[in-house]
XYZ file of C-alpha atoms in Angstrom:
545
model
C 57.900 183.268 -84.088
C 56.012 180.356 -83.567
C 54.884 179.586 -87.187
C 56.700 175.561 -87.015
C 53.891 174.280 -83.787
C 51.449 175.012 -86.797
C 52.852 171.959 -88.052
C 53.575 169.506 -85.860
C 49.821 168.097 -86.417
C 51.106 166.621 -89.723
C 53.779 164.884 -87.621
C 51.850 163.281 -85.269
C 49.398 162.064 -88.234
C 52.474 160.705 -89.605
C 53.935 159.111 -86.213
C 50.066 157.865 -84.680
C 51.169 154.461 -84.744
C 54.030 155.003 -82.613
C 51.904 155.552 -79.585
C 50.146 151.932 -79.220
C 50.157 150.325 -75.143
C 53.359 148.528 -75.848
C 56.152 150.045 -74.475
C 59.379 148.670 -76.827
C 57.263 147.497 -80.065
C 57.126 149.186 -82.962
C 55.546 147.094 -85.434
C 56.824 147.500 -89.115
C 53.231 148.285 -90.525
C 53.446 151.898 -88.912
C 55.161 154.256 -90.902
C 56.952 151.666 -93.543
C 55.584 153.379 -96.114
C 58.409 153.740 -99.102
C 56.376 156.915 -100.562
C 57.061 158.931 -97.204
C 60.487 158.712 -96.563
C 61.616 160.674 -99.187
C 61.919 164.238 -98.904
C 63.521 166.753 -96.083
C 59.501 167.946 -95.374
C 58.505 164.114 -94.836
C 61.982 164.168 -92.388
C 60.757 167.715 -90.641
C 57.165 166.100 -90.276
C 58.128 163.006 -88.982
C 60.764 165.170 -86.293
C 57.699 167.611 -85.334
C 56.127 163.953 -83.432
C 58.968 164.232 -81.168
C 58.161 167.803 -79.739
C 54.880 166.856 -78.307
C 57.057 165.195 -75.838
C 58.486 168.067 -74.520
C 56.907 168.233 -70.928
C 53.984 170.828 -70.437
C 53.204 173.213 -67.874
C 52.574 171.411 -64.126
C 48.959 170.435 -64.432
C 46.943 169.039 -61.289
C 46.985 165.516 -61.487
C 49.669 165.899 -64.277
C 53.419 164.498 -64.557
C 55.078 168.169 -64.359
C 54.482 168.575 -60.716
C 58.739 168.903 -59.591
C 58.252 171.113 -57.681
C 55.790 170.011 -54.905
C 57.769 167.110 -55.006
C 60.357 169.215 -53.295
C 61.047 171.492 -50.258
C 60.248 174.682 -52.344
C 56.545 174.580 -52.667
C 53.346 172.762 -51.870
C 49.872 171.838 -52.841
C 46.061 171.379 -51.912
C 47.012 168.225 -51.010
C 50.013 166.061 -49.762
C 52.127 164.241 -52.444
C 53.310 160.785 -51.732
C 56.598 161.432 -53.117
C 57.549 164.488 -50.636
C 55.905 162.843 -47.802
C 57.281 159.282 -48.431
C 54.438 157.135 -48.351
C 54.169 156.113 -51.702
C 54.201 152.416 -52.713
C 55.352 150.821 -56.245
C 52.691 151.317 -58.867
C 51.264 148.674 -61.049
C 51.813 151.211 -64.278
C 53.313 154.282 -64.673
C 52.525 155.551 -68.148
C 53.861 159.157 -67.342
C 57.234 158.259 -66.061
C 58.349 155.140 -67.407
C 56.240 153.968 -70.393
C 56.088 157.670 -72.052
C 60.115 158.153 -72.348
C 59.272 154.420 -73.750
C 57.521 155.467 -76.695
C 59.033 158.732 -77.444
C 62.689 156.273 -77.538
C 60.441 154.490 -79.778
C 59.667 157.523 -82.365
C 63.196 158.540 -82.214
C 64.598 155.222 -83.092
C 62.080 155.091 -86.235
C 63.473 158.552 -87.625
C 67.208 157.380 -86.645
C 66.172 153.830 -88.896
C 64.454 155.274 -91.738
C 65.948 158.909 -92.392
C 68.760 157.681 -94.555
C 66.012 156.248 -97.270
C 65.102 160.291 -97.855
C 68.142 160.290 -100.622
C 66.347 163.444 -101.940
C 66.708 165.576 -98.688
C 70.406 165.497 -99.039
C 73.292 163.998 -96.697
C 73.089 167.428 -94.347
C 69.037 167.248 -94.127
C 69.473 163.931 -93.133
C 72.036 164.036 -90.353
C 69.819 166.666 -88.985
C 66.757 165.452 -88.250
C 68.472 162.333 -87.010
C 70.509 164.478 -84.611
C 67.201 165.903 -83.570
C 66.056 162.117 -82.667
C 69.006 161.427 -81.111
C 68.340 164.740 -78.858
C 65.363 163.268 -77.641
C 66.043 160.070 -77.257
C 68.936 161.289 -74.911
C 66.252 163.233 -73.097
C 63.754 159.878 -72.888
C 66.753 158.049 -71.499
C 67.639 160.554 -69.175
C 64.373 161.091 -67.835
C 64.218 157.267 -66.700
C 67.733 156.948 -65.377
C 66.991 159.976 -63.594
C 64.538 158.165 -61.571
C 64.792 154.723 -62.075
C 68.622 154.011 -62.571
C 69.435 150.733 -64.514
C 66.325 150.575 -67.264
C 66.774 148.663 -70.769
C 68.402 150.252 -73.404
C 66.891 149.860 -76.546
C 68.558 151.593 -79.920
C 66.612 149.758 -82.441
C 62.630 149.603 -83.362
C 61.336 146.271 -82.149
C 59.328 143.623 -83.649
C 57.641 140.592 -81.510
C 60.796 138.480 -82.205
C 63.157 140.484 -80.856
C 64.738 139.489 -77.966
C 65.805 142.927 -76.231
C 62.081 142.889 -75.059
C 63.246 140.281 -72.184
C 66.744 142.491 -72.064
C 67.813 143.037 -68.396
C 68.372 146.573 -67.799
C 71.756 148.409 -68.934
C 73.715 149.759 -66.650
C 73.528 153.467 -65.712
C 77.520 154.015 -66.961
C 75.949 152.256 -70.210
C 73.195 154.231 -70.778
C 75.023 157.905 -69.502
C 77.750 156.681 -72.263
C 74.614 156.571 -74.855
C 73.306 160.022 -73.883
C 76.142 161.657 -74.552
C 77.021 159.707 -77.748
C 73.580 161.048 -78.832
C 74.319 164.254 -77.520
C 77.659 164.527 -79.462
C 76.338 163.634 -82.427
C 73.553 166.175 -82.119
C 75.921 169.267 -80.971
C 77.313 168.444 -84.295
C 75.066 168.118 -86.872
C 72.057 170.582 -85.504
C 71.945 174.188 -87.017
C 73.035 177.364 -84.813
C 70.016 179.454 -83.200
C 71.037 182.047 -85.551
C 70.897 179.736 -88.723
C 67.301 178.575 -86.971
C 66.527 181.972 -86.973
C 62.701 183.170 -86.474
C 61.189 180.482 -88.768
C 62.491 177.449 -86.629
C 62.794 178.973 -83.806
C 61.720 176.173 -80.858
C 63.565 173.440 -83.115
C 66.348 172.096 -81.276
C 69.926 174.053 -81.552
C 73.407 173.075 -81.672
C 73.822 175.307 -78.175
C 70.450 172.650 -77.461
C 72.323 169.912 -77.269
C 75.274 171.471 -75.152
C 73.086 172.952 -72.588
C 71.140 169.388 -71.724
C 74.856 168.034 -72.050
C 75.596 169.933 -69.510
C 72.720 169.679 -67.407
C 72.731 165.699 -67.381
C 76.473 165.681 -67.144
C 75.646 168.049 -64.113
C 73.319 165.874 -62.457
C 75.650 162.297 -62.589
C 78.434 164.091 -61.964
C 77.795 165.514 -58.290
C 75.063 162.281 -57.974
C 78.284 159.859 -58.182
C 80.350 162.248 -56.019
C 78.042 162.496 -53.199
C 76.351 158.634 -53.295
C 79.717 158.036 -53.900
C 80.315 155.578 -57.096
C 81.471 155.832 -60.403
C 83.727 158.618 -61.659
C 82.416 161.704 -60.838
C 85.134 164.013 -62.066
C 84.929 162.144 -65.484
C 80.611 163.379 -65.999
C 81.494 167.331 -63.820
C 84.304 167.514 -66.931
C 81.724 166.916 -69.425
C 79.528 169.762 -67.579
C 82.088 171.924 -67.578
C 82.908 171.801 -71.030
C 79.574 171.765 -72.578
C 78.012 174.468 -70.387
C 81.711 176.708 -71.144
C 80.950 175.864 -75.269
C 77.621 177.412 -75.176
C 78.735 180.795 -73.242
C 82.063 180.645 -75.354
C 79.601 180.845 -78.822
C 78.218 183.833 -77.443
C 75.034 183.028 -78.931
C 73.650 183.905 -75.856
C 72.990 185.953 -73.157
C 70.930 186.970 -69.998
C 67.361 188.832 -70.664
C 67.683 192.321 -68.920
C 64.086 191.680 -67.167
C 64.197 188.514 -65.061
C 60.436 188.998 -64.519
C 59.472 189.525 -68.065
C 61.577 186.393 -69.298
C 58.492 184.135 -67.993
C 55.767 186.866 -69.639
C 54.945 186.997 -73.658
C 58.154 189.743 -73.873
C 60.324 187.115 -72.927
C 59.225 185.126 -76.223
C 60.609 184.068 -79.385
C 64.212 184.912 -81.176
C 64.750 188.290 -79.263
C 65.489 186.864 -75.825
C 68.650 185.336 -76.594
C 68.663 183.179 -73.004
C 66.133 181.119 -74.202
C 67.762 177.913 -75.302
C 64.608 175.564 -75.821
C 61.086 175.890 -75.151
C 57.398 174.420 -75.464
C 55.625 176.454 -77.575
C 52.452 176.937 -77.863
C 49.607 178.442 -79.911
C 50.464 181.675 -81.794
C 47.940 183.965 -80.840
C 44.193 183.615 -79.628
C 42.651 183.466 -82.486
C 45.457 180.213 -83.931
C 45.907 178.649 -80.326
C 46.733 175.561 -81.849
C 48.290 173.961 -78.251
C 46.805 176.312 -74.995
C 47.128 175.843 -71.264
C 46.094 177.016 -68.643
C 48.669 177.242 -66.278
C 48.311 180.266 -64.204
C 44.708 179.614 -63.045
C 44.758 176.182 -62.787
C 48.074 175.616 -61.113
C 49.061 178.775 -59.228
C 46.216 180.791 -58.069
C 44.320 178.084 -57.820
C 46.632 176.288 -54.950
C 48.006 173.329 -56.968
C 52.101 174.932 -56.653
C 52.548 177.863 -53.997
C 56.035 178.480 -52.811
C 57.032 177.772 -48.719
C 58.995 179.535 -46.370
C 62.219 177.042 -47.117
C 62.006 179.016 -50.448
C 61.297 182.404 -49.161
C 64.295 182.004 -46.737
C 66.816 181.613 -49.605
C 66.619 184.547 -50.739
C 69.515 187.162 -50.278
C 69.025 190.519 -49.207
C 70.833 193.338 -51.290
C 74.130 193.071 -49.756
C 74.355 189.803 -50.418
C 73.860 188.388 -47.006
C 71.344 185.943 -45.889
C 68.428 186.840 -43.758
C 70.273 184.847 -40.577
C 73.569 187.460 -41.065
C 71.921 190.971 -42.967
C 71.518 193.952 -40.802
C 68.861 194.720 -43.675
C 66.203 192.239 -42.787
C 64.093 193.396 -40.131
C 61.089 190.762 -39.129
C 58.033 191.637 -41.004
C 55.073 193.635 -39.592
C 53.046 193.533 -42.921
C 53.488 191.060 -45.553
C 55.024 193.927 -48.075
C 58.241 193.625 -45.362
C 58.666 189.903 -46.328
C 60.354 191.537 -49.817
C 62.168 194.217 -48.540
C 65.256 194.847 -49.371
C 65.661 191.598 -51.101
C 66.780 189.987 -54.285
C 64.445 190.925 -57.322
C 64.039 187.388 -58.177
C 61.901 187.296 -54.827
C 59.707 189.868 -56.320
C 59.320 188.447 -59.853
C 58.867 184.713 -58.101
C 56.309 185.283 -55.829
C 53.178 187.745 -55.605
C 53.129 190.997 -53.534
C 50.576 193.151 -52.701
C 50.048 195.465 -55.558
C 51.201 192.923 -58.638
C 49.067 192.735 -61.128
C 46.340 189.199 -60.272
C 43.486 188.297 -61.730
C 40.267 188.838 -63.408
C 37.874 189.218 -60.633
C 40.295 190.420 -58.438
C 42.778 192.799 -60.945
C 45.142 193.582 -57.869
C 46.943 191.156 -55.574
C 46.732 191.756 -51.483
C 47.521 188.700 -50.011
C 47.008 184.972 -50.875
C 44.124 183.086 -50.085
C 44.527 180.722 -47.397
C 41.562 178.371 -48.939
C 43.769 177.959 -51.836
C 47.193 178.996 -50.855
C 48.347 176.953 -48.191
C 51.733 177.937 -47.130
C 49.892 182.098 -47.640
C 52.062 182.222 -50.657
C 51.413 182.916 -54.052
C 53.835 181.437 -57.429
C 54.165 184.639 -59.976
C 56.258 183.564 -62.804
C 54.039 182.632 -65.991
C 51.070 184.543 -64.361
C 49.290 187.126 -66.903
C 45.426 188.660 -66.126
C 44.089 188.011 -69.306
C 46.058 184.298 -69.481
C 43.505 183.938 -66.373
C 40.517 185.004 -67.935
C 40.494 183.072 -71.327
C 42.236 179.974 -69.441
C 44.098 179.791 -72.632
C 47.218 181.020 -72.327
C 49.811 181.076 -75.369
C 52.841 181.769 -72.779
C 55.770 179.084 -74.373
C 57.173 177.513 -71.390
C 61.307 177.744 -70.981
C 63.024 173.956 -71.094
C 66.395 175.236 -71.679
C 68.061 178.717 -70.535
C 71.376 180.709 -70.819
C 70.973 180.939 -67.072
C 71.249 177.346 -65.864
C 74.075 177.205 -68.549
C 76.096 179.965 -66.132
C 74.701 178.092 -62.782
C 76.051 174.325 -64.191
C 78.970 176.430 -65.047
C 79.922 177.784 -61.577
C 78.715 174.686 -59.667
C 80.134 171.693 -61.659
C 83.203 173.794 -61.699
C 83.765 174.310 -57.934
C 82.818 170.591 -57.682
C 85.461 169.283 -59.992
C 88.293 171.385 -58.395
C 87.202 171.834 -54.784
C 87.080 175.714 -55.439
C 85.785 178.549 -57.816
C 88.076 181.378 -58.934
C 86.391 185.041 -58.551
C 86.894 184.980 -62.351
C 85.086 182.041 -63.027
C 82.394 183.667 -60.717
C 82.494 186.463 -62.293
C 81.333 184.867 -66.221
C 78.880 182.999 -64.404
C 77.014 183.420 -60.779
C 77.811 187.389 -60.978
C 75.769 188.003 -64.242
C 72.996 186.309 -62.548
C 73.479 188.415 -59.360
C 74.017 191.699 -61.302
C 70.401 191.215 -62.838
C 69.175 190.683 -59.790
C 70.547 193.938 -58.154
C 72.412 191.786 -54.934
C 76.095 191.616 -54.327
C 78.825 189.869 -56.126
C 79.999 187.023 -54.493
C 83.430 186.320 -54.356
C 85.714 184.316 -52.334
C 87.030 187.193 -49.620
C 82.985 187.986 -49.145
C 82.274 184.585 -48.211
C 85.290 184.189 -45.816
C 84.801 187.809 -44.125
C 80.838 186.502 -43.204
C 81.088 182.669 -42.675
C 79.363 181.667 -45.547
C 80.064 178.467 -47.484
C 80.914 178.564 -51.063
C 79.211 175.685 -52.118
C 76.077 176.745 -49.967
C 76.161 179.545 -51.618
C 76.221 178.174 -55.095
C 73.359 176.278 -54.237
C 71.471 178.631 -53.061
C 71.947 180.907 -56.376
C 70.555 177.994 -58.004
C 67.573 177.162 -56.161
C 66.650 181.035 -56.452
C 67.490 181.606 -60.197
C 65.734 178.123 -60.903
C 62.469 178.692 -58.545
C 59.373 177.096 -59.950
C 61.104 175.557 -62.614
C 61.186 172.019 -61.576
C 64.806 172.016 -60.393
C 64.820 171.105 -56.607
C 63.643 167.941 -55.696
C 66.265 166.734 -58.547
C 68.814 168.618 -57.070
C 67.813 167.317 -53.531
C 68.346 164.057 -54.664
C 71.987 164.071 -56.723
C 72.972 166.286 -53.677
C 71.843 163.712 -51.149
C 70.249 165.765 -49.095
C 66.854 164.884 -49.988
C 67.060 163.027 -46.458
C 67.227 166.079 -44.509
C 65.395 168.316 -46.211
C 62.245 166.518 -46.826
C 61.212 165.445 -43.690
C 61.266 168.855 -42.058
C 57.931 170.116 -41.471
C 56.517 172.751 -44.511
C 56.140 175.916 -43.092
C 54.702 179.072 -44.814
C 54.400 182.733 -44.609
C 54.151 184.907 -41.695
C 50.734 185.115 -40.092
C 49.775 188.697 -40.716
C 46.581 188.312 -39.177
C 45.209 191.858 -40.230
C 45.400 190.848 -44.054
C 44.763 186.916 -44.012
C 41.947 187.891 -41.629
C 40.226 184.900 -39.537
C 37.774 183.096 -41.643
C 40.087 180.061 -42.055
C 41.012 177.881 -39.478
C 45.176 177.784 -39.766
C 47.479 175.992 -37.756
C 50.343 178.541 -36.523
C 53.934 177.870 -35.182
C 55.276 179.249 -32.114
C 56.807 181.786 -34.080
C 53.917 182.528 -36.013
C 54.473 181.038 -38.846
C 51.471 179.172 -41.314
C 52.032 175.035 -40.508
C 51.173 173.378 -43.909
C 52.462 170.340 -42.924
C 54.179 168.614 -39.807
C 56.857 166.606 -40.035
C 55.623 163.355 -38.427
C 53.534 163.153 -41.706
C 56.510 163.276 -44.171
C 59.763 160.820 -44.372
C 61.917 159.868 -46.812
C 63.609 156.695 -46.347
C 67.199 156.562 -48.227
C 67.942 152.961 -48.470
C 65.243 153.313 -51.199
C 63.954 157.378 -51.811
C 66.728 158.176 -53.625
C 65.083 155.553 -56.650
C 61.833 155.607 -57.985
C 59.963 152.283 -58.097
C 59.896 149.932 -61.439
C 56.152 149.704 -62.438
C 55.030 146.209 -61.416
C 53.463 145.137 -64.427
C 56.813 145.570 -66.258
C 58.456 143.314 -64.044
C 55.779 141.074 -64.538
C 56.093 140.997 -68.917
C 60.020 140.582 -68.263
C 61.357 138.444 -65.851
C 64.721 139.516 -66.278
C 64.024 143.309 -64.931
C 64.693 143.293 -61.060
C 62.692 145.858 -59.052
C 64.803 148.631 -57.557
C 66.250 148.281 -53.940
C 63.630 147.941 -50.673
C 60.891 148.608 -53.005
């Protein structure tokens, strides 16, 4: 299943030069060779470069860390991003220079593929539509969080004299994403045709899924910072997430829980759209991490009580409106009678933990500081080798049904029960809760578009998804500057040995609110890097920063 990551070594041999400081250059010594650009295996090798770019497993100290970023978990330590008091860095190699040089890479293959005459017109097209994939990602990663940025669609020399190019745009470069995107959808192979021996290379479905999901993201972004045409991008979302579930080359995994475990891997769980692989086995790790240990029982991501709160219980109903949810008396009530995703997100007594401790009780306060623990990804003996081969999930059939159902409702100001129904009910069903429809949400006072937002920020838990969604939702303003709370005190488990600041309502106190802000006259934007205002003096810094 994961025979192609085997391979991608040869790529970046082949693509080294295209990592130097320089963020736009690619000089014409690196990979100008007329011997290489021949075949469809010199067009494959050169494409593998472009998956190291995929992002990894959240890493302390790493760029993957979303979700502490956000209102749905927290780590050791404060973040400057969720607690405002960041200022603009000099450099930012993870956020703005890396996209750089992976645009870089995929302009070279985009350039150079049509020399390999002997791969064939089809072999060609596809391993450019592969570069264009990514280089729609790159680009959407920095307009994500910088807005305007240059646009460059050509390798670059010294001369050239896009390297003192203003920035584009953000209509320009969302009109360039989905160019790339189109052209991808259209030339890439089917999952099926990938089949087990490519399976991790990007898909036709691929490219419609992050269609969807970027389409997703400027779409309710314009409509709630108001600008643009925001029912022009929530189209686009509709359509592309509505082509992948109309090719039916998909579908939900039956085990929510096991989708994040080695089960969930390879051809056989048809939700998976794209992932990071990594090695095959112990013995050919190839690419490891060590994500469990280092990340989640180790302290770096633990889920809050914002999170824990959103989840329904079985009738559907949230905990402020269920006669089912009874305040807990042992930390085994915080899960009862609620949505399996709670379960399968965070750690109970009894789940399976780690080496020197084979059966989870309660978290450690030391390390977990909201007394929560992150379960998705975690495996025993993944903790013991601190090597896991676990792929992580980029892309999945479920986000496809969740851009679906929101973008949907957003366009049109409502969501029929039948569109509910192919969408935001599958995800419920697996989850054992009630279907929503509209006469349920009028008959208890819930919101519909609350309510699609919470099935998202459940389904999507400790995948990165929040603080993004905070932001093209606008609500990052309210939401981060409440205090982060935890779990329930349950002082006969967490016992007394560590000194924890309580609420009145007994509650763990992570953090307090007058240590977190987020300013939106300038939050909503991430900060240029200094020094790249500094090599081109036509790229302005970003608003109040």
């Amino acid at each position: 299943m994961k025979s192609f990551i085997k391979h991608i070594t040869l790529g970046v041999a082949v693509l080294v030069g295209v990592t130097a400081c320089d963020v736009n250059r690619l000089p014409e010594t690196n990979i100008s060779d007329e011997t290489f650009w021949r075949s469809e295996t010199d067009l494959k090798s050169a494409a593998n470069y472009l998956y190291t770019f995929l992002p990894p497993f959240a890493i302390p100290g790493g760029n993957s860390t979303e979700d502490v970023w956000s209102d749905d978990a927290v780590g050791l330590a404060s973040n400057n991003i969720s607690d405002g008091s960041r200022l603009a860095p000099a450099t930012d190699a993870n956020n703005y220079n890396t996209p750089y040089q992976l645009i870089r890479a995929a302009n070279n293959i985009i350039e150079k593929a049509p020399r390999a005459t002997g791969a064939g017109q089809t072999a060609i097209d596809r391993y450019i539509a592969e570069a264009r994939f990514f280089r729609a990602w790159a680009y959407f990663s920095l307009v994500q969080k910088f807005g305007d940025v240059p646009l460059i669609l050509k390798t670059l020399d010294d001369t050239s004299p896009e390297l003192m190019a203003p920035a584009a745009p953000r209509t320009e470069i969302y009109a360039q994403i989905y160019q790339d995107l189109d052209f991808a959808a259209t030339k890439l192979p089917t999952p099926t045709a990938l089949g087990a021996a490519d399976y991790g290379r990007i898909s036709t479905t691929a490219a419609l899924a992050f269609k969807a999901r970027v389409a997703l993201f400027e779409g309710t972004r314009a409509k709630f910072h108001k600008y643009g045409d925001a029912n022009a991008h929530l189209t686009l979302a509709v359509n592309a997430a509505k082509a992948v579930m109309d090719s039916k080359l998909h579908d939900l995994f039956a085990n929510y829980f096991g989708m994040f475990q080695y089960e969930g891997e390879g051809r056989q769980n048809r939700e998976n759209i794209l992932v990071k692989q990594y090695g095959v086995s112990t013995t050919e790790r190839v690419l490891t991490h060590p994500y469990f240990r280092s990340s989640l029982e180790n302290g770096n991501v633990s889920p809050t009580k914002s999170l824990a709160d959103s989840y329904l219980l079985k009738d559907g109903l949230p905990i402020t409106k269920s006669p089912l949810y009874k305040t807990p008396v042992v930390s085994l009530d915080v899960f009862a009678n609620r949505d399996e995703r709670m379960s399968a997100t965070f750690m109970k007594r009894g789940d399976a933990y780690m080496g020197t401790k084979p059966v989870f009780d309660i978290a450690p306060l030391v390390f977990n500081k909201s007394g929560f623990t992150f379960r998705k990804y975690s495996n025993i003996d993944d903790w013991t080798t601190q090597a896991s081969t676990m792929d992580r999930i980029i892309l999945r059939y479920g986000e496809v049904l969740l851009t679906y159902a929101e973008a949907k409702y957003e366009l049109e100001g409502q969501i029929s029960d039948a569109d509910l129904d192919i969408s935001i009910n599958l995800l419920r069903n697996r989850a054992k809760i009630a279907r929503l429809t509209n006469a349920f949400t009028t008959e208890n006072g819930l919101d519909m578009r609350e309510e699609l937002r919470r099935e998202r920020r459940v389904e999507l838990a400790q995948e990165g998804f929040r603080y993004w969604d905070l932001i093209r939702w606008k609500t990052a303003e309210i939401e981060l500057p409440k205090p982060v709370l935890g779990n329930f005190f349950f002082k006969d488990e967490f016992g007394t040995a560590t000194t924890v600041n309580l609420t009145p309502e007994n509650f763990i106190l992570v953090q307090n609110a007058s240590f977190r802000k987020f300013d939106p006259e300038k939050d909503y934007l991430w900060p240029l890097p200094i020094n790249e205002i500094s090599l081109n003096g036509n790229l302005k810094q970003n608003p109040k920063w």
